[in-house]
Every structure is written in structure tokens, then in C-alpha cells.
Short mmCIF file of C-alpha atoms in Angstrom, two decimals:
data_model
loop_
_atom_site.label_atom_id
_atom_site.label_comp_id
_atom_site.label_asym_id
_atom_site.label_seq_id
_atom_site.Cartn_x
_atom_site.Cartn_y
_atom_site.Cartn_z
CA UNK A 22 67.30 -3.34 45.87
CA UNK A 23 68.63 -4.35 49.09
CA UNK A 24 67.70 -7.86 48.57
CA UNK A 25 69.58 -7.92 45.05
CA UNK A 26 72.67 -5.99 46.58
CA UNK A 27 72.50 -8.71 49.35
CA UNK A 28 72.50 -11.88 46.95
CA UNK A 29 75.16 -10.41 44.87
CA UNK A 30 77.13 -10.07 47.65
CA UNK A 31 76.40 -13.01 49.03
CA UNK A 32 77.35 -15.12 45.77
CA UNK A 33 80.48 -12.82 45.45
CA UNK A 34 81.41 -14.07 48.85
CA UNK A 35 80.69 -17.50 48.20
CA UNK A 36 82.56 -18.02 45.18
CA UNK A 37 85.22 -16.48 47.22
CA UNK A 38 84.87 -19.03 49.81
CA UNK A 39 85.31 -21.62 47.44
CA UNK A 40 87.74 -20.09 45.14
CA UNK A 41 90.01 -19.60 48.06
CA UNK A 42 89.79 -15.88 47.71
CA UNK A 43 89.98 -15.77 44.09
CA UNK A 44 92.29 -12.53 43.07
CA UNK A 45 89.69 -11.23 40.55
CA UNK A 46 87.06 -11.96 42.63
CA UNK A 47 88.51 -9.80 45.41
CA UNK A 48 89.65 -6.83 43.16
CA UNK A 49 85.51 -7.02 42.25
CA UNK A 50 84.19 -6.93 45.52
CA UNK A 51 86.96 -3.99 46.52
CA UNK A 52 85.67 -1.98 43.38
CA UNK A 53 82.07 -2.47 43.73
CA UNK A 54 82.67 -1.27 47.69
CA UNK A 55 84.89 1.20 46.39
CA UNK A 56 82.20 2.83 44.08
CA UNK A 57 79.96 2.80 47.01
CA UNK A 58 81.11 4.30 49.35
CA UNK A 59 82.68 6.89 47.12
CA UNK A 60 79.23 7.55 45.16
CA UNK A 61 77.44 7.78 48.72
CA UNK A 62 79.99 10.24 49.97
CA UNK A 63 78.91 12.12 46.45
CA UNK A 64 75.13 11.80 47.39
CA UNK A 65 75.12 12.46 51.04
CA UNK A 66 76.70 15.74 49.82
CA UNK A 67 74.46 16.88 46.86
CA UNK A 68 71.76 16.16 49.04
CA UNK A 69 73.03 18.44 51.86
CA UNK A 70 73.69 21.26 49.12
CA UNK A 71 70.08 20.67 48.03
CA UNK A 72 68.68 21.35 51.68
CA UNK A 73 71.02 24.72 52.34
CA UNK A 74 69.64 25.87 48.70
CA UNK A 75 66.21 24.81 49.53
CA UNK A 76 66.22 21.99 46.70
CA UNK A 77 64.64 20.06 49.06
CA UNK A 78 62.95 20.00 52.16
CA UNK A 79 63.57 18.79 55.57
CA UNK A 80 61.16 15.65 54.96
CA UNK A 81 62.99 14.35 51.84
CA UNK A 82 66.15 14.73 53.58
CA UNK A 83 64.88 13.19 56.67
CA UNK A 84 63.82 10.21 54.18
CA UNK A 85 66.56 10.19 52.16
CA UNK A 86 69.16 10.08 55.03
CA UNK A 87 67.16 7.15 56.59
CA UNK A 88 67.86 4.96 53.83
CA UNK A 89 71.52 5.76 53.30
CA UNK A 90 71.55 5.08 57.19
CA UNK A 91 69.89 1.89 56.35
CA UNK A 92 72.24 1.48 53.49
CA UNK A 93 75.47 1.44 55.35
CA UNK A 94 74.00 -0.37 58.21
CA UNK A 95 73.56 -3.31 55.88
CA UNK A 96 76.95 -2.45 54.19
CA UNK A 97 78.66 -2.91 57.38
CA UNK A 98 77.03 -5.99 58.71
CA UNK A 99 77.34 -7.97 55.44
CA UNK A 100 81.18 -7.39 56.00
CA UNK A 101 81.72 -8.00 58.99
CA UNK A 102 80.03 -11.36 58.53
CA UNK A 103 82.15 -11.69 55.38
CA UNK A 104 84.73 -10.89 58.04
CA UNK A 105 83.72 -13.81 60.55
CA UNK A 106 82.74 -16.66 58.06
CA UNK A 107 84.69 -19.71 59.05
CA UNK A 108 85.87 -20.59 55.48
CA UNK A 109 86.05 -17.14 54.20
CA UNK A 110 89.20 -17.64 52.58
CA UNK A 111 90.61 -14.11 53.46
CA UNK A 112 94.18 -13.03 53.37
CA UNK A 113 95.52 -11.09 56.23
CA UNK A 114 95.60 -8.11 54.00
CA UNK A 115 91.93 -8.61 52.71
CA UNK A 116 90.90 -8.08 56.50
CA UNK A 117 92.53 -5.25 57.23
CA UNK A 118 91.35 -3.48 53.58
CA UNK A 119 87.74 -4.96 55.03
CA UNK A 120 87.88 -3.40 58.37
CA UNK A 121 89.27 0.25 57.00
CA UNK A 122 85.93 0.20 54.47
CA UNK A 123 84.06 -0.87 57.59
CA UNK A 124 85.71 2.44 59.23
CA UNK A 125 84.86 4.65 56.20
CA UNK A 126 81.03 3.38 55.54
CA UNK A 127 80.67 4.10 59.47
CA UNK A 128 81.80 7.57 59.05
CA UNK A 129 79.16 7.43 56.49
CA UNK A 130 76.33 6.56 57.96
CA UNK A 131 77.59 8.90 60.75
CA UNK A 132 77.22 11.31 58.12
CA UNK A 133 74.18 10.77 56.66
CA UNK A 134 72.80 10.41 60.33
CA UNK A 135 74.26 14.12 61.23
CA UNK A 136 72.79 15.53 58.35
CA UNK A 137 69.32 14.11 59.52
CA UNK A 138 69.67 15.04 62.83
CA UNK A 139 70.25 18.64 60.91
CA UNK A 140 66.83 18.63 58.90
CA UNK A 141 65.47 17.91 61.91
CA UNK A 142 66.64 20.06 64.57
CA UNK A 143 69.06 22.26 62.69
CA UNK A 144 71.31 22.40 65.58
CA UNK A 145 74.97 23.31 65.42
CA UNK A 146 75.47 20.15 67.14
CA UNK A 147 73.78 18.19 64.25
CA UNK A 148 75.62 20.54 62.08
CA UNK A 149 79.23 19.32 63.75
CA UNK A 150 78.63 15.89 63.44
CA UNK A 151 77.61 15.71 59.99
CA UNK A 152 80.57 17.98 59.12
CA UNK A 153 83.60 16.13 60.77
CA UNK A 154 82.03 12.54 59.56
CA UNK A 155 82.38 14.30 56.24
CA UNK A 156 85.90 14.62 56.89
CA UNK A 157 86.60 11.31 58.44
CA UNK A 158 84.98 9.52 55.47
CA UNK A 159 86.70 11.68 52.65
CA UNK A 160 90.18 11.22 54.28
CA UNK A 161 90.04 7.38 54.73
CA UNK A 162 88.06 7.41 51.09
CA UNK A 163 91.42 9.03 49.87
CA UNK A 164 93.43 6.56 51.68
CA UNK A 165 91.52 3.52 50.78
CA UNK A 166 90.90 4.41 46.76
CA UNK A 167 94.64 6.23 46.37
CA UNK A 168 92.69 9.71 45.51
CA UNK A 169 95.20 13.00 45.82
CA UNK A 170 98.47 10.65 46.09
CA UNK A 171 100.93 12.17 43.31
CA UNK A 172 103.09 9.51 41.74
#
């Protein structure tokens, strides 16, 4: 999956390159990322419901955690090259939007890194960090995707 997430990217980014930054081709790439990191905010949750309840145990959290870690680490180094290609194409505003999903998939894997730290040690500590990466990422989630704004 990670190989097909990467060469989707990839070929989004290159059409972009080519198609100076094609307007459709940036609201698809800000969608897709917007689903993601929305639906992992959605997971890394469920999943820490399912370990208080006992749903499931400290292993399959442990695992599970590792490869939203993994996830996000990707995430965030495909954009930042996206970022740092020469002929990118990118408007001033399509770098800022990058960097602020940067900042939310970071607060992420944060996340999903405080909640394995929990399974494994179950330390308030662990407990902290998973808890106010929560936060970060559903407040710049909101931000970035418009959620709660009242027109």
C-alpha cells in the first residue's frame, strides 16, 4: 500500500510539475491529504477507545500505532520533497497550505506515537503526550478543512 500511495503521489506531483500547478490537480492532492489526515485522526482514536475498553490489547496497539507512525513519516517526507522539488510549480499559498498539513500529520504521528508509548508503559507521561497531540492535530484539522466555522 505504501508503494501505491507513493506512485500516486508521485504522478499527482508530476503532472503538477508539468501542468504548472494545475488548479484541479491541487484541489485533488489537498482532498486526498485532507481525508487522511482527518480519517487517521478518526482511527488513532477508535483505536485508543478500543485499548481503554479492552477491544484490543497492548500488542495490536503497539502494531497498529507503528504503522500509522510509519504512515505519517512517509506522509511528511513525500511533502516536504513535494515542497523542495526545483520545478514544483507551487504557489506561495500552496506552500504554506503544505507546511500547515506537514504541522497537523506531525501532531499525528506524535499522536499515534503517545498512544504507543501508552500500551507500552501506561505512563501518565505517555498518557499526556498522546492527549495534547490529540488536541494539536484536531485544532489545526479544524483550521485546515474549515470544520466548526459557522457561516
Amino acid at each position: 500500500m505504501k508503494k501505491l500511495f507513493g506512485v500516486i503521489c508521485l504522478s499527482l506531483l508530476g503532472v503538477s510539475a508539468q501542468a504548472q500547478c494545475d488548479t484541479k490537480v491541487m484541489e485533488s492532492f489537498g482532498g486526498t491529504a485532507s481525508v487522511a489526515m482527518y480519517n487517521t485522526y478518526l482511527t488513532i482514536g477508535a483505536i485508543a477507545d478500543g485499548y481503554v475498553n479492552e477491544s484490543y490489547d497492548a500488542e495490536r496497539v503497539k502494531a497498529l500505532m507503528a504503522e500509522q507512525v510509519g504512515m505519517m513519516t512517509n506522509l511528511i517526507t513525500q511533502m516536504k520533497d513535494a515542497l523542495a522539488a526545483e520545478k514544483s510549480g507551487l504557489l506561495e499559498d500552496d506552500r504554506v497550505y503544505i507546511n500547515e498539513m506537514i504541522l497537523c500529520l506531525s501532531y499525528l504521528k506524535d499522536e499515534a506515537q503517545g498512544l504507543q508509548d501508552y500500551a507500552t508503559d501506561e505512563l501518565e507521561t505517555s498518557q499526556q503526550k498522546y492527549n495534547t497531540n490529540r488536541n494539536l492535530a484536531w485544532d489545526k484539522i479544524e483550521d485546515l478543512l474549515g470544520l466548526g466555522v459557522e457561516e
